[in-house]
Amino acid sequence: MFLINCPYCGERDQQEFKAGGEAHIERPKQPTELSDDEWAEYLFMRKNIKGIQFERWNHAHGCRKWFNMVRDTSNDEIKAIYKMGEKPPSQ
Amino acid sequence: MTKNLRVKSSEYIDETNRISFKFNGKTYHGFKGDTLASALLANNVHLVGRSFKYHRPRGIMTSGSEEPNAIVQLNPGTNRTEPNVRATEIEIYEGLEASSQNCWPSVEFDIGGINNFLSPFFPAGFYYKTFMWPPSFWKKYEFFIRHSAGLGKSPTSSDPDIYDHRNIHCDVLVIGAGISGILAAKNAAKNNFKTMLVDEKNELGGTTIFENNEFNKIDNKTPSEWLKKEIEELKHIKNLEIKTRTSVAAYHQYNYLLARENLTDHLETKDKTNKIRQRLLKIRAKKVILATGALERPLIFNNNDRPGIMLSSAVKKYSEFYGVACGNKNIFFTNNDSAYESALSLYNKGINVEAIIDVREQSESKIVKKVKEAGIKVYWSHTIVDTAGYKRLNSVSIMKLSNDGTSVTGSKISISCDCLGVAGGWTPAVHLYTQSGSKLKFDEEKQIFLPNQNTSEQISVGSCGGDFKIDEIIKNLNQKLKDTLNIDETDLDSIKVEIDQENSKRNIWLLPSDKPLGKTKPFVDYQNDATAKDIKLALREGFRSIEHVKRYTTTGMGTDQGKLGNMHALGIIADTAGVKMGELGTTTFRPPYTPLTFGTIVGRNVGKFFDIFRRTPMNDWHVENKAEFENVGQWKRAWYYPINGETMHQAVQRESKAARESAGILDASTLGKIDIQGSDASEFLNRVYTNAWSKLAVGKCRYGLMLNEDGMIYDDGVTTRLGENHYIMTTTTGGAANVLGKLEDYLQTEWPELDVYLTSVTDHYATASLCGPNSKKILKKIIPDLDLTDENFPHMSFKEANIGSIQCRIMRISFTGEHSYEINVQASYGKDLWKKCIDAGQEFNITPYGTETMHLLRAEKGFIIVGQDTDGTMTPIDLQMDWIVSKKKYDFIGKRSLYRSDTMREDRKQLVGLITEDPNVVLEEGAQIVSELNQSPVEMLGHVTSSYFSPNLNKSIALAVVRGGKHMMGKQLFVPMENKNINVTVANPVFYDEKNERLNA
């Protein structure tokens, strides 16, 4: 059970949060221009990394804000947390 | 057989407090302070159970939570009965009853014992290999296997006890109150760390508290005397909370731990009532100090499982701590000095020790000399090759070990005995350590796995960290405490230790016998009856990974998780396969460390609190009017209102007719409501719904369909434009929270530039839905000054009005196809509004109807229910709702997916109506639909999603999804049921009032 430092509320127990999958996948601005394959790439394809992963989290039972997390999936160490729209920290 | 083996009074046993208890129906006596195991041993009862596979007689092996054999059914036949409880952990109380498990008709005579003699036919993987063929026979095999397998019996009536959860935050959590844990907790608390010390036993002190080896001294006292003084001091320290009878079950990441505190298990039944039985402690600790100690290893030799064969440390604890002799003729079998301490402890209490069999060539420590001086015969370089005695050990046969330890030589000596203490060295209890994600390293010299890489703020101290000698323990503990607590001095700086312990050990994982391995039974996992033979067989059959060998042989898969034998299994695999232990790794230690009761896990979340539920403001009225309720998401919704003993069918038919013929009223308060405000609100709706919203005038309502990005229907509902930049959206009852979550996600992450604010207002409003041809007249009575003409208040529009002084929002929208109004008021006025409608509707026979009638009425109109007629694989096109998908809008959620090759297929499942040939036959929801009856296997075209008998049409109607159904209008299909085939015709899903004339009736 992680301790997550919500950028708006501070350190809280994981059960207040919801994981939202891989981060930094932008919704295409012009979906109609995309081929089936390109659209499928956006819609279905996600990385499943052992190691450093960028992911979205939502403080669902708190401020309801979405934010980003850098987590090492091999040992669940949270490396960084930053707000939506902010640049990911360089590795 | 019963005989008192209580040898000498112990300060932990209160001999003035005699307790009677029953085991397997027979009454025995013990004393306050006894465990079930110690009390049975005092009565010379060793045989307590039968093994899982071979039904071999088994006895008490240990004195703690690692016990593999002595697992019993507690209080059988009562509502407090509990299976698989370790007799070594149960503190006895007056009236306790326990019985053996896995034996029939009794532990003394068990029919399953035949398996023992058939054991050559039960190798590892026996069940996998034998019962596979022919496949159709599995059902027959299963019946017999289930009857002869299994451990205890679960209770059949509800648990009378109360359980609780508690959150704990502390600076330092110390697990284990042996010498290391006590010293760690004391120094942490003294240095102002908020500290908690937990131990699974009822007394503090671990094994040191009965450590009376006269050659070990701390500050010139024996370790036990010295530690008692330390424990006394603990009581006066602030910042320290001590929890005994508390077993840490799980150690998760970020120093989050779960522990079970036993509060009433040791009390008499009459004292258990109305008290919390067990409490789950959810602990967040800044730092964790693991002082979990070590478990003694058995030795693996032929027939090493007979009742009377125990761990040497357990024999010692029973004598020193409980004052019980485990036998009259004791012998020990060892590969290190520990057994000599046990032997001497017995000798000092006047208990007969016949001999010690030592696999080592010699040992020079003082304690060994002392044992020899006591006249106890020591057989050096010897091993036990066999044991005898079916229900109780009566002798062992020993032979001389070869120099390399792989075979035996010379002649066999038989020694008669009734108890054998086995000492195979010590295994650090690293279970919790590895649960935390930390990594182990194998120490080749000590032949143990040790903590190596910590993932969180934690240290392992004492023997779980690999320190076994008191001087090492104190020295290393002192340094670790200083480092981890960041302090300069501790109480430990001034402690003086004298010791005489030798580390010499001769580790042989599998001891040889004079018989070939195939003819022996050297048990590695006692509970699951896995032998060294089985492990070797698995290797011969090609299993290499330790995890595979474990599953194939079931080694370590019992309720004790192989706490005793896992290391030997690894050792035997390493020896056989010729690899190093360190490279082999270990199997994963998973929580819980010891089994948890379901009660502890669920805590207070039972009965009414099992799952939270929500009630509408009108709920009391529904209850008073005898409504039946159904669960919709978390809501309790009125389902139907039976009158005069009506069945559900009768009530629903009556309600449905009334709603169409005169007036009906539905509590629609549970619909999700989201208040949407902001200058980009219209644009936002354009993006989340399939249809266009920009041109919706203020005061108008519109139905919207929401898709997922994959094009599949997600939710639907009516949204009303309350003002230029203000909308109120309704969602399905069950989808409310998810829809808000999804909209927030898009707003915050994809479209942060939009000026839109979302607020959930579901609970703020109560909604009464008034429907039927007389609804207008009823509303007129309630709000006389509101102009209800179609010109002023047409279908799909909204008005604000007052009922007396209560403000309300009225939407003229319809989910039934009838002329109807949804009246929304502040939730607190909901019941009042409802009563006013009922009163005003009296003259029109207004009929309250529930969700079932609502479903029927909308089905007559062919309106879908998201989640009933759709299942996450339906697009709006599949539902033949093309009209709601805007062709003009550039984009909306899910639009692109509607043009994927798969979603554009013509032969997708599509929503259609079905009419049965016999109008009285009502299809079953979920029934499959086919076009051919004589084909096998037959192609399934789809299934029935909604089905009712329509009282207004006087025939059965159904909605269904059918492959390519759009082009099957009028075609005959079949619904094959168990006893008959039902002929159906594909029809338009709108069965009633196709031209929507009734909306304005």
PDB file of C-alpha atoms in Angstrom, chain B residues 150-355:
ATOM      1  CA  GLY B 150      -9.619 -31.438   3.357  1.00  0.00           C
ATOM      2  CA  LEU B 151      -8.624 -30.157   6.728  1.00  0.00           C
ATOM      3  CA  GLY B 152     -11.134 -28.798   9.248  1.00  0.00           C
ATOM      4  CA  LYS B 153     -14.771 -27.864   8.888  1.00  0.00           C
ATOM      5  CA  SER B 154     -15.858 -24.272   8.472  1.00  0.00           C
ATOM      6  CA  PRO B 155     -18.664 -23.025  10.727  1.00  0.00           C
ATOM      7  CA  THR B 156     -22.166 -23.286   9.334  1.00  0.00           C
ATOM      8  CA  SER B 157     -23.862 -20.586  11.417  1.00  0.00           C
ATOM      9  CA  SER B 158     -22.982 -16.927  11.617  1.00  0.00           C
ATOM     10  CA  ASP B 159     -20.096 -15.749  13.750  1.00  0.00           C
ATOM     11  CA  PRO B 160     -21.329 -14.333  17.088  1.00  0.00           C
ATOM     12  CA  ASP B 161     -18.157 -12.334  17.664  1.00  0.00           C
ATOM     13  CA  ILE B 162     -17.302  -8.704  17.012  1.00  0.00           C
ATOM     14  CA  TYR B 163     -14.189  -7.746  15.080  1.00  0.00           C
ATOM     15  CA  ASP B 164     -12.565  -4.387  14.647  1.00  0.00           C
ATOM     16  CA  HIS B 165      -9.980  -2.449  12.681  1.00  0.00           C
ATOM     17  CA  ARG B 166      -7.650   0.209  14.003  1.00  0.00           C
ATOM     18  CA  ASN B 167      -5.250   2.515  12.174  1.00  0.00           C
ATOM     19  CA  ILE B 168      -1.941   3.089  13.872  1.00  0.00           C
ATOM     20  CA  HIS B 169       0.799   5.543  13.015  1.00  0.00           C
ATOM     21  CA  CYS B 170       4.091   5.216  14.824  1.00  0.00           C
ATOM     22  CA  ASP B 171       7.716   6.248  14.481  1.00  0.00           C
ATOM     23  CA  VAL B 172       9.110   2.820  15.223  1.00  0.00           C
ATOM     24  CA  LEU B 173       7.412  -0.543  15.045  1.00  0.00           C
ATOM     25  CA  VAL B 174       9.283  -3.395  16.674  1.00  0.00           C
ATOM     26  CA  ILE B 175       8.119  -6.873  15.660  1.00  0.00           C
ATOM     27  CA  GLY B 176       9.007  -9.606  18.099  1.00  0.00           C
ATOM     28  CA  ALA B 177       9.607  -9.182  21.835  1.00  0.00           C
ATOM     29  CA  GLY B 178      12.588 -11.420  22.327  1.00  0.00           C
ATOM     30  CA  ILE B 179      15.792  -9.989  23.717  1.00  0.00           C
ATOM     31  CA  SER B 180      16.525  -7.945  20.565  1.00  0.00           C
ATOM     32  CA  GLY B 181      13.017  -6.596  20.228  1.00  0.00           C
ATOM     33  CA  ILE B 182      12.806  -5.584  23.871  1.00  0.00           C
ATOM     34  CA  LEU B 183      16.122  -3.751  23.797  1.00  0.00           C
ATOM     35  CA  ALA B 184      15.265  -2.079  20.487  1.00  0.00           C
ATOM     36  CA  ALA B 185      11.839  -0.917  21.667  1.00  0.00           C
ATOM     37  CA  LYS B 186      13.216   0.337  24.968  1.00  0.00           C
ATOM     38  CA  ASN B 187      15.915   2.429  23.317  1.00  0.00           C
ATOM     39  CA  ALA B 188      13.633   3.778  20.616  1.00  0.00           C
ATOM     40  CA  ALA B 189      11.004   4.872  23.127  1.00  0.00           C
ATOM     41  CA  LYS B 190      13.595   6.358  25.476  1.00  0.00           C
ATOM     42  CA  ASN B 191      14.839   8.506  22.608  1.00  0.00           C
ATOM     43  CA  ASN B 192      11.360   9.981  22.094  1.00  0.00           C
ATOM     44  CA  PHE B 193      10.303   7.847  19.169  1.00  0.00           C
ATOM     45  CA  LYS B 194       6.645   6.891  19.354  1.00  0.00           C
ATOM     46  CA  THR B 195       7.160   3.140  19.514  1.00  0.00           C
ATOM     47  CA  MET B 196       5.021   0.047  19.298  1.00  0.00           C
ATOM     48  CA  LEU B 197       6.220  -3.413  20.282  1.00  0.00           C
ATOM     49  CA  VAL B 198       4.218  -6.423  19.130  1.00  0.00           C
ATOM     50  CA  ASP B 199       4.601 -10.121  19.827  1.00  0.00           C
ATOM     51  CA  GLU B 200       2.451 -13.111  18.930  1.00  0.00           C
ATOM     52  CA  LYS B 201       2.854 -14.719  22.348  1.00  0.00           C
ATOM     53  CA  ASN B 202       1.090 -13.711  25.553  1.00  0.00           C
ATOM     54  CA  GLU B 203       4.369 -13.252  27.428  1.00  0.00           C
ATOM     55  CA  LEU B 204       7.287 -11.052  26.436  1.00  0.00           C
ATOM     56  CA  GLY B 205      10.792 -12.393  26.275  1.00  0.00           C
ATOM     57  CA  GLY B 206      10.939 -14.762  23.317  1.00  0.00           C
ATOM     58  CA  THR B 207      13.218 -17.746  23.859  1.00  0.00           C
ATOM     59  CA  THR B 208      15.683 -15.862  26.048  1.00  0.00           C
ATOM     60  CA  ILE B 209      13.114 -15.689  28.835  1.00  0.00           C
ATOM     61  CA  PHE B 210      13.641 -19.390  29.503  1.00  0.00           C
ATOM     62  CA  GLU B 211      17.326 -19.427  28.584  1.00  0.00           C
ATOM     63  CA  ASN B 212      19.080 -20.813  31.635  1.00  0.00           C
ATOM     64  CA  ASN B 213      22.360 -21.960  30.082  1.00  0.00           C
ATOM     65  CA  GLU B 214      24.666 -21.401  33.026  1.00  0.00           C
ATOM     66  CA  PHE B 215      27.625 -20.641  30.747  1.00  0.00           C
ATOM     67  CA  ASN B 216      25.969 -17.562  29.229  1.00  0.00           C
ATOM     68  CA  LYS B 217      25.847 -14.448  31.394  1.00  0.00           C
ATOM     69  CA  ILE B 218      24.639 -10.907  30.827  1.00  0.00           C
ATOM     70  CA  ASP B 219      25.844  -8.488  33.487  1.00  0.00           C
ATOM     71  CA  ASN B 220      26.623 -11.579  35.589  1.00  0.00           C
ATOM     72  CA  LYS B 221      23.067 -12.858  35.448  1.00  0.00           C
ATOM     73  CA  THR B 222      21.605 -15.680  33.392  1.00  0.00           C
ATOM     74  CA  PRO B 223      19.972 -14.304  30.233  1.00  0.00           C
ATOM     75  CA  SER B 224      16.481 -15.080  31.558  1.00  0.00           C
ATOM     76  CA  GLU B 225      17.000 -13.303  34.891  1.00  0.00           C
ATOM     77  CA  TRP B 226      18.545 -10.313  33.153  1.00  0.00           C
ATOM     78  CA  LEU B 227      15.769 -10.057  30.594  1.00  0.00           C
ATOM     79  CA  LYS B 228      13.030 -10.207  33.253  1.00  0.00           C
ATOM     80  CA  LYS B 229      14.500  -7.067  34.791  1.00  0.00           C
ATOM     81  CA  GLU B 230      14.513  -5.360  31.374  1.00  0.00           C
ATOM     82  CA  ILE B 231      10.884  -6.312  30.790  1.00  0.00           C
ATOM     83  CA  GLU B 232       9.960  -4.896  34.197  1.00  0.00           C
ATOM     84  CA  GLU B 233      11.564  -1.586  33.164  1.00  0.00           C
ATOM     85  CA  LEU B 234       9.569  -1.467  29.922  1.00  0.00           C
ATOM     86  CA  LYS B 235       6.385  -0.942  31.885  1.00  0.00           C
ATOM     87  CA  HIS B 236       7.524   2.489  33.015  1.00  0.00           C
ATOM     88  CA  ILE B 237       8.603   3.853  29.660  1.00  0.00           C
ATOM     89  CA  LYS B 238       6.527   6.523  27.949  1.00  0.00           C
ATOM     90  CA  ASN B 239       6.018   6.553  24.167  1.00  0.00           C
ATOM     91  CA  LEU B 240       5.806   2.777  24.144  1.00  0.00           C
ATOM     92  CA  GLU B 241       2.720   0.737  23.392  1.00  0.00           C
ATOM     93  CA  ILE B 242       3.069  -3.015  23.850  1.00  0.00           C
ATOM     94  CA  LYS B 243       0.759  -5.439  22.091  1.00  0.00           C
ATOM     95  CA  THR B 244       0.970  -9.095  23.051  1.00  0.00           C
ATOM     96  CA  ARG B 245      -1.028 -11.907  21.385  1.00  0.00           C
ATOM     97  CA  THR B 246      -0.526  -9.840  18.241  1.00  0.00           C
ATOM     98  CA  SER B 247       0.747 -11.500  15.124  1.00  0.00           C
ATOM     99  CA  VAL B 248       1.983  -9.427  12.199  1.00  0.00           C
ATOM    100  CA  ALA B 249       0.352 -10.989   9.169  1.00  0.00           C
ATOM    101  CA  ALA B 250       1.634  -8.839   6.354  1.00  0.00           C
ATOM    102  CA  TYR B 251       4.416  -6.370   5.652  1.00  0.00           C
ATOM    103  CA  HIS B 252       3.620  -4.312   2.561  1.00  0.00           C
ATOM    104  CA  GLN B 253       5.600  -1.624   0.801  1.00  0.00           C
ATOM    105  CA  TYR B 254       6.059   1.797   2.351  1.00  0.00           C
ATOM    106  CA  ASN B 255       6.150   0.265   5.819  1.00  0.00           C
ATOM    107  CA  TYR B 256       2.457  -0.569   5.843  1.00  0.00           C
ATOM    108  CA  LEU B 257       1.793  -3.581   8.024  1.00  0.00           C
ATOM    109  CA  LEU B 258      -1.221  -5.574   9.075  1.00  0.00           C
ATOM    110  CA  ALA B 259      -1.341  -7.283  12.441  1.00  0.00           C
ATOM    111  CA  ARG B 260      -3.976  -9.325  14.192  1.00  0.00           C
ATOM    112  CA  GLU B 261      -4.503  -8.668  17.865  1.00  0.00           C
ATOM    113  CA  ASN B 262      -6.215 -11.490  19.764  1.00  0.00           C
ATOM    114  CA  LEU B 263      -8.327 -10.095  22.561  1.00  0.00           C
ATOM    115  CA  THR B 264     -10.716 -12.786  23.767  1.00  0.00           C
ATOM    116  CA  ASP B 265      -9.497 -16.077  22.349  1.00  0.00           C
ATOM    117  CA  HIS B 266      -7.941 -17.015  25.687  1.00  0.00           C
ATOM    118  CA  LEU B 267     -11.067 -16.187  27.706  1.00  0.00           C
ATOM    119  CA  GLU B 268     -13.826 -18.491  28.857  1.00  0.00           C
ATOM    120  CA  THR B 269     -16.872 -18.525  26.604  1.00  0.00           C
ATOM    121  CA  LYS B 270     -18.974 -16.534  29.064  1.00  0.00           C
ATOM    122  CA  ASP B 271     -16.363 -13.763  29.074  1.00  0.00           C
ATOM    123  CA  LYS B 272     -16.141 -13.524  25.288  1.00  0.00           C
ATOM    124  CA  THR B 273     -19.600 -12.053  24.795  1.00  0.00           C
ATOM    125  CA  ASN B 274     -19.953  -8.451  23.683  1.00  0.00           C
ATOM    126  CA  LYS B 275     -16.233  -7.951  23.454  1.00  0.00           C
ATOM    127  CA  ILE B 276     -14.106  -7.442  20.413  1.00  0.00           C
ATOM    128  CA  ARG B 277     -12.581 -10.823  19.617  1.00  0.00           C
ATOM    129  CA  GLN B 278      -9.812  -9.841  17.223  1.00  0.00           C
ATOM    130  CA  ARG B 279      -8.636  -6.520  15.935  1.00  0.00           C
ATOM    131  CA  LEU B 280      -6.820  -5.863  12.697  1.00  0.00           C
ATOM    132  CA  LEU B 281      -4.142  -3.251  13.258  1.00  0.00           C
ATOM    133  CA  LYS B 282      -3.275  -1.287  10.132  1.00  0.00           C
ATOM    134  CA  ILE B 283       0.092   0.122  10.927  1.00  0.00           C
ATOM    135  CA  ARG B 284       2.051   2.827   9.120  1.00  0.00           C
ATOM    136  CA  ALA B 285       5.481   2.967  10.652  1.00  0.00           C
ATOM    137  CA  LYS B 286       8.259   5.403   9.810  1.00  0.00           C
ATOM    138  CA  LYS B 287      10.790   2.736  10.732  1.00  0.00           C
ATOM    139  CA  VAL B 288      10.368  -0.987  11.248  1.00  0.00           C
ATOM    140  CA  ILE B 289      12.640  -3.082  13.427  1.00  0.00           C
ATOM    141  CA  LEU B 290      12.258  -6.756  12.625  1.00  0.00           C
ATOM    142  CA  ALA B 291      13.159  -8.916  15.614  1.00  0.00           C
ATOM    143  CA  THR B 292      11.241 -11.971  14.514  1.00  0.00           C
ATOM    144  CA  GLY B 293      13.835 -14.464  15.664  1.00  0.00           C
ATOM    145  CA  ALA B 294      14.635 -17.795  14.101  1.00  0.00           C
ATOM    146  CA  LEU B 295      12.871 -21.095  13.663  1.00  0.00           C
ATOM    147  CA  GLU B 296      14.617 -24.306  14.532  1.00  0.00           C
ATOM    148  CA  ARG B 297      15.091 -26.681  11.629  1.00  0.00           C
ATOM    149  CA  PRO B 298      14.193 -30.328  11.846  1.00  0.00           C
ATOM    150  CA  LEU B 299      16.443 -32.993  10.344  1.00  0.00           C
ATOM    151  CA  ILE B 300      15.309 -35.019   7.374  1.00  0.00           C
ATOM    152  CA  PHE B 301      15.689 -38.738   8.005  1.00  0.00           C
ATOM    153  CA  ASN B 302      13.647 -41.893   7.482  1.00  0.00           C
ATOM    154  CA  ASN B 303      10.297 -41.886   9.349  1.00  0.00           C
ATOM    155  CA  ASN B 304      11.023 -38.539  10.972  1.00  0.00           C
ATOM    156  CA  ASP B 305       7.341 -37.774  11.550  1.00  0.00           C
ATOM    157  CA  ARG B 306       6.175 -40.080  14.321  1.00  0.00           C
ATOM    158  CA  PRO B 307       4.302 -38.719  17.347  1.00  0.00           C
ATOM    159  CA  GLY B 308       6.987 -38.072  19.944  1.00  0.00           C
ATOM    160  CA  ILE B 309       9.450 -36.601  17.453  1.00  0.00           C
ATOM    161  CA  MET B 310       9.706 -32.886  18.149  1.00  0.00           C
ATOM    162  CA  LEU B 311      12.005 -29.950  17.690  1.00  0.00           C
ATOM    163  CA  SER B 312      14.700 -29.891  20.339  1.00  0.00           C
ATOM    164  CA  SER B 313      13.891 -26.252  21.144  1.00  0.00           C
ATOM    165  CA  ALA B 314      10.254 -27.196  21.701  1.00  0.00           C
ATOM    166  CA  VAL B 315      11.219 -29.983  24.109  1.00  0.00           C
ATOM    167  CA  LYS B 316      13.240 -27.390  25.983  1.00  0.00           C
ATOM    168  CA  LYS B 317      10.455 -24.815  26.042  1.00  0.00           C
ATOM    169  CA  TYR B 318       7.924 -27.344  27.311  1.00  0.00           C
ATOM    170  CA  SER B 319      10.236 -28.247  30.142  1.00  0.00           C
ATOM    171  CA  GLU B 320      11.549 -24.777  31.056  1.00  0.00           C
ATOM    172  CA  PHE B 321       8.526 -22.592  30.355  1.00  0.00           C
ATOM    173  CA  TYR B 322       5.561 -24.906  30.867  1.00  0.00           C
ATOM    174  CA  GLY B 323       7.179 -27.359  33.292  1.00  0.00           C
ATOM    175  CA  VAL B 324       6.209 -30.336  31.152  1.00  0.00           C
ATOM    176  CA  ALA B 325       8.311 -33.357  30.218  1.00  0.00           C
ATOM    177  CA  CYS B 326       7.582 -34.477  26.684  1.00  0.00           C
ATOM    178  CA  GLY B 327       8.651 -38.011  27.461  1.00  0.00           C
ATOM    179  CA  ASN B 328      10.111 -40.319  30.065  1.00  0.00           C
ATOM    180  CA  LYS B 329      12.950 -41.559  27.908  1.00  0.00           C
ATOM    181  CA  ASN B 330      14.233 -38.645  25.875  1.00  0.00           C
ATOM    182  CA  ILE B 331      16.907 -38.621  23.260  1.00  0.00           C
ATOM    183  CA  PHE B 332      18.186 -35.851  21.019  1.00  0.00           C
ATOM    184  CA  PHE B 333      19.392 -35.843  17.449  1.00  0.00           C
ATOM    185  CA  THR B 334      21.447 -32.854  16.420  1.00  0.00           C
ATOM    186  CA  ASN B 335      23.967 -31.256  14.099  1.00  0.00           C
ATOM    187  CA  ASN B 336      24.900 -28.385  16.455  1.00  0.00           C
ATOM    188  CA  ASP B 337      25.141 -27.405  20.140  1.00  0.00           C
ATOM    189  CA  SER B 338      21.483 -26.407  20.639  1.00  0.00           C
ATOM    190  CA  ALA B 339      20.357 -29.910  21.562  1.00  0.00           C
ATOM    191  CA  TYR B 340      22.867 -29.962  24.405  1.00  0.00           C
ATOM    192  CA  GLU B 341      21.162 -26.958  25.995  1.00  0.00           C
ATOM    193  CA  SER B 342      17.844 -28.779  25.707  1.00  0.00           C
ATOM    194  CA  ALA B 343      19.313 -31.974  27.126  1.00  0.00           C
ATOM    195  CA  LEU B 344      20.824 -30.135  30.039  1.00  0.00           C
ATOM    196  CA  SER B 345      17.610 -28.294  30.708  1.00  0.00           C
ATOM    197  CA  LEU B 346      15.798 -31.620  30.987  1.00  0.00           C
ATOM    198  CA  TYR B 347      18.571 -33.135  33.060  1.00  0.00           C
ATOM    199  CA  ASN B 348      18.451 -30.211  35.503  1.00  0.00           C
ATOM    200  CA  LYS B 349      14.730 -30.783  35.981  1.00  0.00           C
ATOM    201  CA  GLY B 350      15.268 -34.440  36.657  1.00  0.00           C
ATOM    202  CA  ILE B 351      13.933 -35.642  33.328  1.00  0.00           C
ATOM    203  CA  ASN B 352      15.630 -38.684  31.917  1.00  0.00           C
ATOM    204  CA  VAL B 353      17.815 -38.101  28.851  1.00  0.00           C
ATOM    205  CA  GLU B 354      19.052 -41.356  27.323  1.00  0.00           C
ATOM    206  CA  ALA B 355      21.407 -40.172  24.646  1.00  0.00           C
TER     207      ALA B 355
END
